[in-house]
Amino acid sequence: MLEIEGLDVFYGDFQVLWDVSLTVGSAEVVAVLGPNGSGKSTVLKAIMGLTAAKRGRITFEGHDLRRVPTHGKVDLGISMVLERRRLFGAMSVQENVLLGAYSCRDKAEIARRLEWVESLFPIIAERRGQEAGRMSGGEQQMVAIARSLMSKPRLLLMDEPFLGLAPRIVHQILDIIRKIHAEGISVVFNEQNVQLSFGLSDRGYLLESGRVVLSGTGDEMLSSDVVRRVYLGG
Ligand code: ADP
Ligand code: MG
């Protein structure tokens, strides 16, 4: 479904991704792992076109994504949940969620999508009039995910969806991502915690200083020396 090959990304003169390649299959969940600053967010931003790639190919179902503007990617079926959620705090839950359907002009279709999203996240219906800024971090993450689903993506990119959440909430978000996967949507998520990631993903890629140093299934990666070195300093 998604294929990245030989991706190099610079911020100014500073190279942050080096020859990164990764693939995501249809209805697959893929983890992008690595310590802080290793380039995880940059990979997702490059897919979405929020940061420019200097070299490399990014194709989605045969489309060359480097030639498609960001809103065009949404139309192709790609959506992203940004790190730290980025809601409009003074707007209601429902107003925030509806923003995710900005590219859709068909009111009946928007209503159908809202109904679908509310069936996945009952909290969106229960709290529709509440100011988003007054919700807890975990609830805000649910609103942010719900907003991203309003464009009916077939590929959902999630930048550290568990960041700063209490363990109990992490489990709720894990369940939600499993539900999204059960809808046939592919998910790529960034995460620092390897153990947590492999409870959820089919496969993963480990980044270190902007390079993919390891990829494979959870078992393959958890038993690797590289993971021990990067995460346990051994
Ligand atoms: P991660 O998500 O794994 O923490 P990032 O992709 O955010 O890593 O960052 C990778 C590297 O790029 C880091 O060294 C970071 O400091 C740098 N970086 C990130 N965003 C910018 C930016 N807008 N301008 C300059 N450097 C950046
Ligand atoms: Mg990041």
Coordinates of C-alpha atoms and ligand atoms in Angstrom, one line a residue:
M1 CA 0.0 0.0 0.0
L2 CA 2.7 2.5 1.0
E3 CA 6.3 2.2 -0.1
I4 CA 9.2 4.4 1.0
E5 CA 12.5 3.9 -0.6
G6 CA 15.9 5.6 0.1
L7 CA 14.4 8.6 1.8
D8 CA 16.8 11.5 2.7
V9 CA 15.4 14.5 4.6
F10 CA 17.2 17.6 5.7
Y11 CA 16.3 20.5 8.0
G12 CA 18.4 23.2 6.4
D13 CA 21.9 21.7 6.0
F14 CA 21.3 19.2 8.8
Q15 CA 20.4 15.7 7.5
V16 CA 17.9 14.0 9.8
L17 CA 16.8 10.9 7.7
W18 CA 19.4 8.8 5.9
D19 CA 18.3 6.3 3.2
V20 CA 15.1 5.3 5.0
S21 CA 13.0 2.6 3.4
L22 CA 9.8 1.0 4.7
T23 CA 6.6 -0.6 3.5
V24 CA 3.1 -0.8 4.9
G25 CA 0.7 -3.4 3.6
S26 CA -3.1 -3.2 3.3
A27 CA -4.8 -3.4 6.7
E28 CA -1.4 -3.7 8.5
V29 CA -0.3 -2.1 11.7
V30 CA 3.4 -0.9 11.6
A31 CA 5.4 0.6 14.4
V32 CA 8.1 3.2 13.9
L33 CA 10.3 2.9 17.0
G34 CA 13.3 4.8 18.2
P35 CA 14.6 7.2 20.9
N36 CA 13.7 10.8 21.1
G37 CA 15.2 12.7 18.1
S38 CA 15.8 9.6 16.0
G39 CA 13.6 10.9 13.2
K40 CA 10.2 9.2 13.8
S41 CA 8.1 12.3 13.4
T42 CA 10.0 13.3 10.3
V43 CA 9.2 10.0 8.6
L44 CA 5.4 10.6 9.2
K45 CA 5.7 14.3 8.2
A46 CA 7.5 13.3 5.0
I47 CA 4.7 10.9 4.0
M48 CA 2.1 13.6 4.7
G49 CA 4.2 16.2 2.8
L50 CA 4.6 18.3 6.0
T51 CA 8.4 18.2 5.4
A52 CA 10.1 17.9 2.0
A53 CA 12.3 14.9 1.1
K54 CA 15.5 15.6 -0.7
R55 CA 15.9 12.2 -2.2
G56 CA 13.9 9.0 -2.3
R57 CA 10.5 7.6 -3.4
I58 CA 7.2 7.6 -1.5
T59 CA 4.4 5.8 -3.3
F60 CA 0.9 5.1 -2.1
E61 CA -1.2 2.7 -4.2
G62 CA 0.9 3.6 -7.2
H63 CA 0.7 7.4 -6.7
D64 CA 4.0 9.3 -6.3
L65 CA 3.3 11.1 -3.1
R66 CA 6.1 13.6 -3.5
R67 CA 4.0 15.1 -6.4
V68 CA 0.8 15.2 -4.4
P69 CA 0.0 18.2 -2.2
T70 CA -0.9 17.5 1.5
H71 CA -4.7 18.0 0.9
G72 CA -4.4 15.7 -2.1
K73 CA -3.0 13.0 0.2
V74 CA -6.1 13.3 2.4
D75 CA -8.2 12.7 -0.8
L76 CA -6.1 9.7 -1.6
G77 CA -7.0 8.2 1.8
I78 CA -4.2 9.2 4.1
S79 CA -4.7 11.0 7.4
M80 CA -2.4 11.9 10.3
V81 CA -2.9 12.4 14.1
L82 CA -0.3 14.9 15.1
E83 CA 1.9 14.6 18.1
R84 CA 0.4 16.3 21.2
R85 CA -3.1 16.2 19.6
R86 CA -3.3 19.9 18.6
L87 CA -7.0 20.4 19.2
F88 CA -8.8 23.8 19.2
G89 CA -9.3 24.1 22.9
A90 CA -12.0 26.7 22.8
M91 CA -14.1 24.8 20.3
S92 CA -16.5 22.0 21.2
V93 CA -15.7 18.3 20.8
Q94 CA -18.0 18.0 17.8
E95 CA -16.6 21.1 16.1
N96 CA -13.1 19.7 16.4
V97 CA -14.2 16.4 15.0
L98 CA -16.1 17.9 12.1
L99 CA -12.9 19.8 11.1
G100 CA -11.5 16.5 9.9
A101 CA -14.2 16.3 7.2
Y102 CA -13.1 19.7 5.7
S103 CA -12.4 18.2 2.2
C104 CA -16.0 16.7 2.0
R105 CA -18.8 18.8 0.7
D106 CA -21.6 16.3 0.9
K107 CA -23.6 16.9 4.1
A108 CA -25.2 13.4 4.2
E109 CA -21.8 11.8 3.8
I110 CA -20.4 13.9 6.7
A111 CA -23.3 12.8 8.8
R112 CA -22.6 9.2 8.0
R113 CA -19.0 9.6 8.9
L114 CA -19.8 11.3 12.2
E115 CA -22.2 8.4 13.0
W116 CA -19.4 5.9 12.2
V117 CA -16.8 7.8 14.3
E118 CA -19.3 8.1 17.2
S119 CA -19.9 4.3 17.0
L120 CA -16.2 3.8 17.5
F121 CA -15.8 6.4 20.2
P122 CA -19.1 6.8 22.2
I123 CA -17.4 9.7 24.1
I124 CA -17.6 11.9 21.0
A125 CA -21.4 11.7 21.1
E126 CA -21.6 11.9 24.9
R127 CA -19.5 15.0 25.1
R128 CA -20.3 16.6 21.8
G129 CA -20.9 20.1 23.3
Q130 CA -18.0 20.2 25.7
E131 CA -15.1 22.5 25.2
A132 CA -12.2 20.3 23.9
G133 CA -9.7 22.2 26.1
R134 CA -11.5 21.0 29.2
M135 CA -11.0 17.3 28.5
S136 CA -8.3 15.1 29.9
G137 CA -5.2 14.3 27.8
G138 CA -6.6 10.8 27.0
E139 CA -10.0 12.2 26.0
Q140 CA -8.3 14.8 23.8
Q141 CA -6.4 12.1 22.1
M142 CA -9.7 10.3 21.3
V143 CA -11.1 13.5 19.8
A144 CA -7.9 13.9 17.8
I145 CA -8.1 10.4 16.4
A146 CA -11.8 10.8 15.7
R147 CA -11.1 14.0 13.8
S148 CA -8.5 12.2 11.7
L149 CA -11.0 9.4 10.9
M150 CA -13.5 11.9 9.5
S151 CA -11.7 12.0 6.2
K152 CA -12.3 8.2 5.9
P153 CA -8.6 7.3 5.6
R154 CA -7.4 3.9 4.5
L155 CA -4.0 4.7 6.0
L156 CA -3.8 6.5 9.4
L157 CA -0.5 7.9 10.6
M158 CA -0.2 8.5 14.4
D159 CA 2.6 10.4 16.0
E160 CA 3.2 9.1 19.5
P161 CA -0.5 8.4 20.3
F162 CA 0.4 7.3 23.9
L163 CA 2.6 10.2 24.8
G164 CA 2.0 11.4 28.3
L165 CA -1.0 9.3 29.0
A166 CA -1.7 7.3 32.1
P167 CA -1.4 3.4 31.8
R168 CA -5.2 3.0 32.0
I169 CA -5.7 5.5 29.2
V170 CA -3.0 3.9 27.2
H171 CA -5.0 0.7 27.2
Q172 CA -8.1 2.5 26.0
I173 CA -6.2 4.1 23.1
L174 CA -4.7 0.6 22.3
D175 CA -8.3 -0.7 22.1
I176 CA -9.3 2.1 19.8
I177 CA -6.4 1.5 17.5
R178 CA -7.3 -2.2 17.3
K179 CA -10.9 -1.2 16.4
I180 CA -9.6 1.1 13.7
H181 CA -7.5 -1.8 12.4
A182 CA -10.6 -4.1 12.5
E183 CA -12.3 -1.6 10.2
G184 CA -9.6 -2.5 7.6
I185 CA -7.5 0.6 8.0
S186 CA -3.7 0.4 7.9
V187 CA -2.0 2.2 10.8
V188 CA 1.5 3.5 11.2
F189 CA 2.4 4.8 14.6
N190 CA 5.5 6.2 16.3
E191 CA 6.5 5.1 19.7
Q192 CA 9.5 5.0 22.0
N193 CA 8.4 2.0 24.0
V194 CA 9.2 -1.3 22.2
Q195 CA 7.2 -3.6 24.5
L196 CA 4.1 -1.5 24.2
S197 CA 4.4 -1.3 20.4
F198 CA 4.5 -5.0 19.8
G199 CA 1.3 -5.6 21.7
L200 CA -0.3 -3.7 18.8
S201 CA 1.8 -3.9 15.6
D202 CA 2.4 -6.6 13.0
R203 CA 5.9 -5.3 12.2
G204 CA 8.2 -2.5 13.2
Y205 CA 11.2 -0.4 12.1
L206 CA 13.8 0.8 14.6
L207 CA 15.3 4.2 13.9
E208 CA 18.6 5.4 15.3
S209 CA 20.0 8.8 14.4
G210 CA 17.8 9.0 11.3
R211 CA 18.7 5.5 10.0
V212 CA 16.6 2.3 10.0
V213 CA 18.9 0.0 12.0
L214 CA 16.4 -2.9 12.3
S215 CA 13.1 -4.1 11.1
G216 CA 10.9 -7.2 11.5
T217 CA 8.2 -8.7 13.6
G218 CA 7.9 -8.0 17.3
D219 CA 9.5 -11.3 18.3
E220 CA 12.4 -10.7 15.9
M221 CA 13.0 -7.3 17.2
L222 CA 12.6 -8.0 20.9
S223 CA 15.2 -10.7 20.7
S224 CA 17.7 -8.5 18.8
D225 CA 21.0 -7.2 20.2
V226 CA 20.3 -3.8 18.5
V227 CA 17.1 -3.3 20.6
R228 CA 19.0 -4.2 23.7
R229 CA 21.8 -1.7 22.8
V230 CA 19.5 1.2 21.9
Y231 CA 17.0 0.7 24.8
L232 CA 18.9 -0.9 27.6
G233 CA 22.4 0.5 26.9
G234 CA 23.9 -2.9 26.9
Ligands
ADP1 P1 11.5 12.0 16.9 O1 10.1 12.1 16.4 O2 12.1 10.6 16.7 O3 11.7 12.5 18.3 P2 12.1 14.0 14.9 O4 11.8 13.5 13.6 O5 11.2 15.0 15.6 O6 12.5 12.8 16.0 O7 13.5 14.8 14.8 C1 14.6 14.2 14.2 C2 15.8 15.3 14.3 O8 15.4 16.4 13.5 C3 16.1 15.7 15.7 O9 17.5 15.9 15.7 C4 15.4 17.1 15.8 O10 16.1 17.9 16.7 C5 15.5 17.6 14.4 N1 14.3 18.4 14.0 C6 13.0 18.1 14.1 N2 12.2 19.1 13.6 C7 13.1 20.0 13.2 C8 12.9 21.3 12.6 N3 11.6 21.8 12.3 N4 14.0 22.1 12.3 C9 15.2 21.6 12.6 N5 15.5 20.4 13.1 C10 14.4 19.6 13.4
MG2 MG 8.5 12.8 17.4

